[in-house]
Coordinates of C-alpha atoms in Angstrom, one line a residue:
M25 CA 10.3 4.6 3.6
L26 CA 13.2 2.4 4.8
P27 CA 16.7 3.7 3.8
V28 CA 18.5 1.9 1.0
D29 CA 22.0 3.0 2.2
P30 CA 22.6 0.4 5.1
T31 CA 25.1 3.2 6.6
K32 CA 22.0 5.5 7.2
K33 CA 20.1 5.1 10.3
L34 CA 16.3 4.7 10.4
S35 CA 14.8 8.0 11.6
F36 CA 11.2 9.2 11.1
T37 CA 12.0 12.6 12.9
R38 CA 13.8 14.1 9.7
S39 CA 12.8 17.6 8.9
I40 CA 11.0 18.4 5.8
S41 CA 13.3 20.0 3.1
D42 CA 12.7 21.7 -0.2
G43 CA 12.2 19.1 -2.9
D44 CA 10.7 16.3 -0.5
L45 CA 7.4 14.4 -1.0
V46 CA 5.0 14.6 1.7
I47 CA 1.5 12.9 2.1
V48 CA -0.7 15.7 3.0
Y49 CA -3.5 14.2 5.3
E50 CA -6.7 16.3 5.4
K51 CA -9.1 13.7 6.9
Y52 CA -9.4 10.0 7.2
D53 CA -10.5 9.7 3.8
T54 CA -8.7 12.2 2.1
M55 CA -4.8 12.5 1.3
K56 CA -2.7 13.8 -1.2
A57 CA 1.0 13.3 -2.3
V58 CA 2.5 16.9 -2.5
K59 CA 6.0 17.8 -3.7
V60 CA 7.4 20.6 -1.4
C61 CA 8.4 23.4 -3.4
A62 CA 9.5 26.8 -1.8
G63 CA 7.2 29.5 -3.3
S64 CA 4.5 27.1 -3.9
V65 CA 1.1 26.8 -2.2
L66 CA -1.6 24.1 -1.5
E67 CA -5.2 25.4 -1.5
N68 CA -8.0 23.1 -0.3
R69 CA -11.3 23.3 1.7
F70 CA -9.3 24.2 4.8
G71 CA -7.4 27.2 3.3
L72 CA -4.3 28.2 1.6
F73 CA -0.9 26.5 2.9
K74 CA 2.4 27.9 2.1
H75 CA 5.1 25.2 1.1
S76 CA 7.7 27.6 2.7
D77 CA 5.9 27.1 6.1
W78 CA 6.5 23.4 5.7
I79 CA 10.2 23.4 5.2
G80 CA 11.9 22.5 8.6
K81 CA 9.0 21.0 10.3
Q82 CA 9.3 17.3 11.2
F83 CA 7.1 14.8 9.4
G84 CA 4.0 14.3 11.4
S85 CA 3.6 18.1 12.0
K86 CA 0.2 19.7 12.1
V87 CA 0.3 23.0 9.9
F88 CA -2.3 25.6 9.7
S89 CA -3.6 27.7 6.8
S90 CA -4.2 31.5 6.9
K91 CA -7.8 31.1 8.0
G92 CA -7.4 28.6 10.8
G93 CA -7.7 25.1 9.0
F94 CA -5.1 22.5 9.4
V95 CA -3.6 19.4 7.7
Y96 CA -1.0 16.9 8.8
L97 CA 2.5 16.3 6.8
L98 CA 3.2 12.6 6.9
A99 CA 6.2 10.7 5.6
P100 CA 5.6 8.7 2.4
T101 CA 5.4 5.1 3.7
P102 CA 4.4 2.1 1.2
E103 CA 1.1 2.0 3.2
L104 CA 0.4 5.5 2.5
W105 CA 1.7 5.4 -0.9
T106 CA -0.9 2.7 -1.8
L107 CA -3.6 5.1 -0.9
V108 CA -2.5 7.8 -3.1
L109 CA -0.9 6.4 -6.1
S110 CA -2.0 6.7 -9.8
H111 CA -4.3 3.7 -10.5
R112 CA -3.0 2.7 -13.8
T113 CA -4.5 -0.8 -13.1
Q114 CA -6.3 -2.3 -10.1
I115 CA -4.1 -2.5 -7.1
L116 CA -3.6 -4.7 -4.0
Y117 CA -4.2 -3.1 -0.7
I118 CA -2.5 -3.4 2.6
A119 CA -4.5 -6.5 4.0
D120 CA -3.2 -8.4 0.8
I121 CA 0.0 -6.9 0.8
S122 CA 1.0 -7.6 4.4
F123 CA -0.3 -11.3 3.9
V124 CA 1.9 -11.8 0.9
I125 CA 5.0 -10.3 2.4
M126 CA 4.8 -12.6 5.3
F127 CA 3.9 -15.8 3.6
L128 CA 6.7 -15.0 1.1
E129 CA 9.0 -15.0 4.1
L130 CA 10.7 -11.8 2.7
V131 CA 13.5 -10.4 4.6
P132 CA 16.4 -8.1 3.8
G133 CA 18.6 -9.5 1.2
C134 CA 16.0 -11.6 -0.7
L135 CA 15.7 -11.5 -4.4
V136 CA 12.2 -11.2 -5.8
L137 CA 10.6 -11.7 -9.0
E138 CA 7.3 -10.1 -9.9
S139 CA 5.2 -10.5 -12.9
G140 CA 2.4 -7.9 -13.4
T141 CA 3.8 -4.6 -12.3
G142 CA 0.7 -2.7 -12.8
S143 CA 0.4 0.5 -10.6
G144 CA 3.2 -0.8 -8.4
S145 CA 1.4 -0.8 -5.1
L146 CA 3.0 -4.2 -4.1
T147 CA 6.1 -3.6 -5.7
T148 CA 6.5 -0.5 -3.3
S149 CA 6.2 -2.9 -0.1
L150 CA 8.2 -5.6 -1.7
A151 CA 11.3 -3.2 -2.1
R152 CA 10.9 -2.0 1.5
A153 CA 10.7 -5.6 2.8
V154 CA 14.0 -6.7 0.9
A155 CA 16.1 -3.3 1.2
P156 CA 18.8 -2.5 1.5
K157 CA 20.6 -5.3 -0.1
G158 CA 17.8 -7.3 -1.5
H159 CA 16.3 -6.5 -5.1
V160 CA 12.8 -6.7 -6.8
Y161 CA 12.8 -7.4 -10.3
T162 CA 9.2 -6.6 -11.8
F163 CA 8.1 -7.2 -15.3
D164 CA 5.0 -6.0 -17.2
F165 CA 4.1 -6.9 -20.7
H166 CA 2.5 -3.3 -21.2
E167 CA 5.2 -1.0 -22.1
Q168 CA 3.7 2.2 -21.2
R169 CA 2.9 1.0 -17.7
A170 CA 6.1 -0.2 -17.2
V171 CA 7.8 3.0 -18.4
S172 CA 5.4 4.9 -16.0
A173 CA 6.4 2.7 -13.1
R174 CA 10.1 2.8 -14.1
F175 CA 9.7 6.8 -13.9
V176 CA 7.9 6.8 -10.6
Y177 CA 10.4 4.3 -8.8
G178 CA 13.4 6.2 -10.3
F179 CA 12.0 9.2 -8.4
A180 CA 10.5 7.3 -5.3
F181 CA 13.5 5.0 -4.2
Q182 CA 16.4 7.3 -5.4
N183 CA 16.0 9.0 -2.1
M184 CA 14.7 6.3 0.3
K185 CA 17.7 7.0 2.3
T186 CA 16.3 10.4 3.3
F187 CA 12.5 9.2 3.5
S188 CA 11.6 11.4 0.5
L189 CA 10.1 10.1 -2.8
E190 CA 11.6 12.9 -4.6
Y191 CA 10.4 13.4 -8.2
E192 CA 9.2 16.4 -10.5
L193 CA 6.0 15.2 -12.1
R194 CA 4.9 18.6 -13.4
E195 CA 8.2 19.1 -15.3
F196 CA 6.7 16.2 -17.4
G197 CA 3.3 17.7 -17.7
L198 CA 1.6 15.0 -15.3
N199 CA -1.0 15.7 -12.7
W200 CA -1.2 12.1 -11.2
F201 CA -1.8 13.0 -7.8
L202 CA -5.0 14.9 -7.7
F203 CA -7.5 12.7 -5.9
D204 CA -11.0 12.9 -5.0
S205 CA -12.5 10.9 -2.0
V206 CA -15.4 8.6 -3.1
S207 CA -15.6 6.5 -0.1
P208 CA -13.2 5.7 2.9
F209 CA -10.0 4.7 1.8
V210 CA -11.0 4.6 -2.0
Y211 CA -9.6 7.3 -4.4
K212 CA -10.6 8.5 -7.7
L213 CA -7.9 9.9 -10.0
K214 CA -9.0 13.4 -11.1
T215 CA -6.5 14.1 -13.9
I216 CA -4.1 12.1 -15.8
R217 CA -2.2 13.8 -18.8
S218 CA -0.7 11.6 -21.6
A219 CA 2.6 13.3 -21.6
A220 CA 4.4 10.4 -19.8
H221 CA 3.9 8.5 -23.0
E222 CA 5.6 10.9 -25.1
T223 CA 8.6 11.3 -22.7
S224 CA 11.5 9.4 -23.8
E225 CA 13.0 6.5 -21.8
E226 CA 16.3 8.5 -21.6
D227 CA 14.3 11.3 -19.8
F228 CA 13.3 8.7 -17.2
E229 CA 16.7 7.5 -16.7
K230 CA 17.8 11.0 -16.0
T231 CA 15.8 10.9 -12.7
G232 CA 18.2 8.2 -11.2
L233 CA 16.6 4.4 -11.0
S234 CA 16.8 2.8 -7.6
N235 CA 19.2 0.2 -6.8
V236 CA 16.3 -1.7 -5.0
I237 CA 13.9 -2.2 -8.2
T238 CA 14.4 -3.0 -11.7
V239 CA 11.4 -2.7 -14.1
G240 CA 11.3 -4.6 -17.4
V241 CA 9.0 -5.2 -20.3
R242 CA 8.4 -8.7 -20.9
D243 CA 5.5 -11.3 -21.6
I244 CA 6.3 -13.6 -18.9
Q245 CA 3.0 -16.0 -19.8
G246 CA 4.5 -16.2 -23.4
E247 CA 8.2 -16.0 -22.7
G248 CA 8.7 -16.8 -18.9
F249 CA 11.2 -15.1 -16.6
P250 CA 14.7 -14.4 -17.9
D251 CA 17.1 -17.5 -17.7
E252 CA 19.5 -15.3 -15.8
F253 CA 17.5 -15.7 -12.6
S254 CA 17.4 -19.5 -13.0
G255 CA 17.8 -20.9 -9.1
R256 CA 18.3 -17.5 -7.8
A257 CA 14.9 -16.1 -6.8
D258 CA 13.9 -16.5 -3.1
S259 CA 10.3 -15.8 -4.0
V260 CA 8.1 -15.1 -7.1
F261 CA 4.7 -13.3 -7.3
L262 CA 2.5 -13.6 -10.2
D263 CA -0.5 -11.2 -10.8
L264 CA -1.7 -12.4 -14.2
P265 CA -4.8 -13.6 -16.1
Q266 CA -3.3 -17.0 -16.8
P267 CA -1.0 -17.6 -14.2
W268 CA -0.6 -21.5 -15.0
L269 CA 1.3 -20.5 -18.1
A270 CA 4.0 -18.7 -16.1
I271 CA 4.4 -21.4 -13.1
P272 CA 6.8 -23.8 -14.8
S273 CA 9.0 -20.8 -15.6
A274 CA 8.7 -19.5 -12.0
A275 CA 9.7 -23.2 -10.7
K276 CA 12.9 -23.0 -12.4
M277 CA 13.7 -19.4 -11.0
L278 CA 13.0 -20.4 -7.3
K279 CA 15.7 -21.6 -5.1
Q280 CA 15.2 -24.8 -3.2
D281 CA 12.4 -24.3 -0.7
G282 CA 11.6 -20.9 -2.3
V283 CA 8.0 -19.8 -2.3
L284 CA 5.4 -19.0 -5.1
C285 CA 2.4 -16.5 -4.6
S286 CA -0.3 -16.3 -7.4
F287 CA -3.1 -13.5 -7.1
S288 CA -6.3 -14.1 -8.9
P289 CA -9.7 -12.6 -8.8
C290 CA -11.7 -15.5 -10.0
I291 CA -11.8 -19.1 -8.2
E292 CA -11.5 -20.7 -11.6
Q293 CA -8.1 -19.3 -12.1
V294 CA -7.1 -20.7 -8.8
Q295 CA -8.3 -24.1 -9.7
R296 CA -6.3 -24.3 -12.9
A297 CA -3.1 -22.8 -11.4
S298 CA -3.2 -25.1 -8.5
E299 CA -3.4 -28.1 -10.9
T300 CA -0.2 -26.9 -12.6
M301 CA 1.6 -26.3 -9.3
R302 CA 1.2 -29.7 -8.2
S303 CA 3.8 -31.0 -10.5
S304 CA 6.7 -28.9 -8.9
F305 CA 5.5 -27.6 -5.7
T306 CA 4.1 -28.7 -2.3
D307 CA 2.1 -27.3 0.6
I308 CA -0.3 -25.5 -1.9
R309 CA -2.8 -23.3 0.1
T310 CA -5.4 -20.6 -1.0
F311 CA -6.5 -17.6 1.1
E312 CA -9.1 -14.9 0.7
I313 CA -8.3 -11.7 2.9
L314 CA -11.2 -9.8 4.1
L315 CA -10.5 -6.7 6.2
R316 CA -13.1 -5.8 8.8
T317 CA -12.7 -2.1 10.3
Y318 CA -14.3 -0.6 13.3
E319 CA -15.8 2.5 14.0
V320 CA -14.5 4.2 17.4
R321 CA -16.7 6.8 18.9
E322 CA -18.1 8.0 22.4
W323 CA -21.3 7.3 23.5
K324 CA -23.4 8.2 26.7
L325 CA -24.5 4.9 28.7
D326 CA -27.9 6.2 29.5
D327 CA -28.6 5.9 25.7
F328 CA -28.2 2.3 25.9
Q329 CA -30.0 1.9 29.3
G330 CA -33.0 3.8 27.7
D331 CA -32.9 1.3 24.8
E332 CA -32.6 -1.7 27.1
A333 CA -35.4 -0.5 29.4
G334 CA -37.9 -0.6 26.3
S335 CA -36.7 -3.8 24.7
V336 CA -38.5 -6.9 24.7
G337 CA -36.8 -9.6 27.0
S338 CA -34.9 -7.3 29.1
H339 CA -33.7 -8.3 32.5
P340 CA -35.2 -6.0 35.4
R341 CA -33.1 -7.7 38.0
K342 CA -29.8 -6.6 36.4
R343 CA -31.1 -3.1 36.1
R344 CA -32.0 -3.1 39.7
Q345 CA -28.8 -4.3 40.6
R346 CA -27.2 -1.6 38.6
S347 CA -29.4 1.1 40.1
S348 CA -28.4 0.1 43.6
E349 CA -24.8 0.3 43.1
G350 CA -25.0 3.9 44.8
S351 CA -23.7 7.3 43.8
N352 CA -20.8 6.1 42.0
A353 CA -23.0 4.6 39.1
Q354 CA -25.1 7.8 39.1
E355 CA -21.8 9.8 38.5
T356 CA -20.7 7.7 35.6
T357 CA -24.3 7.2 33.9
G358 CA -24.1 10.5 32.0
S359 CA -20.5 10.4 31.2
P360 CA -19.5 9.3 27.5
T361 CA -17.6 6.1 27.1
V362 CA -15.6 5.0 24.1
M363 CA -17.2 2.1 22.1
A364 CA -16.4 0.5 18.9
R365 CA -18.6 -1.3 16.3
P366 CA -18.0 -2.7 12.9
C367 CA -18.1 -0.3 10.0
S368 CA -21.3 -0.7 7.9
E369 CA -19.4 -0.4 4.6
T370 CA -16.2 -2.6 4.3
R371 CA -14.2 -3.5 1.3
G372 CA -15.4 -6.9 0.0
H373 CA -13.6 -9.5 -2.4
T374 CA -10.3 -8.4 -4.1
G375 CA -8.9 -11.9 -4.8
Y376 CA -7.5 -15.1 -4.0
L377 CA -3.8 -15.5 -2.7
T378 CA -2.5 -19.0 -3.5
F379 CA 1.0 -20.0 -2.0
A380 CA 3.1 -22.9 -2.9
R381 CA 6.5 -24.1 -1.8
L382 CA 9.1 -25.5 -4.3
K383 CA 9.5 -29.3 -3.9
C384 CA 13.1 -30.2 -2.5
L385 CA 15.1 -32.4 -4.7
S386 CA 14.9 -36.0 -3.5

């Protein structure tokens, strides 16, 4: 995480301390968020890991269990946080998040309004983009979700200056961060206890809220954004079932030349929202972001040459040219070569991102 305190220097070489949160990387599709606590242990398929052995090591270190298995201890960045957070709602992933931050033109010092806090995946990245002097005001009509988000952000961003998301979930009876792998980069929540709903807001405040994020409970579709933000917001993000109801209020909140983004899963929502935007906005554009990942592995060239020799429509002349290149070709034929190909399973449609810029006063 980027430091909130502007006097602190950015450093990813900080050593892990007791009480820090680390992302335990087991393999490419299995990660967990674990709070370091001296005397505690982590047990998984790779063995038993003592937290006391982690203290003093740098983020990114490779640590071994008693039976020889290993994991990596990673710093909790917003990108990794998106992969391990509790899914209270459907979330935005990195491909959409990076596109949103770029087109909203967010830089440190910006003031951002967000409606539809949900699980807080986007909010985390928004906060990093505007830190240390900017601020994100996020609203959710669902009080329990807002309280949960406020609780997590209170821990997460309180210690961004030291790159730790320090919080004590288990004191409140929460097991939010026990995940199962169901497919690459898709995680299933195994256990969620309801104790958070029984915990008073005063208890959450004791954890120390961040000076980067403010979480509020408000029906933006019905009430609009608070008047106190009128003409102050650099950007507004909407993740609502009926965004067209909140667009007039968003227009009042934006500074001149400010940018609005609306995320909608259905094209019918996009059409109606775009119609509403035309009265106050210009440069209306809609995008769908589809991420295509590649699998990288080693192959032997002779395997491909064997396939080519038996294929229909092959070119014998080219094969003869390769075979006549001499001993150098013979030496490299059997050596493995790193090759990449698209993954057969990729994430499909998530939603449409509609951007618009507030019209300047004539």
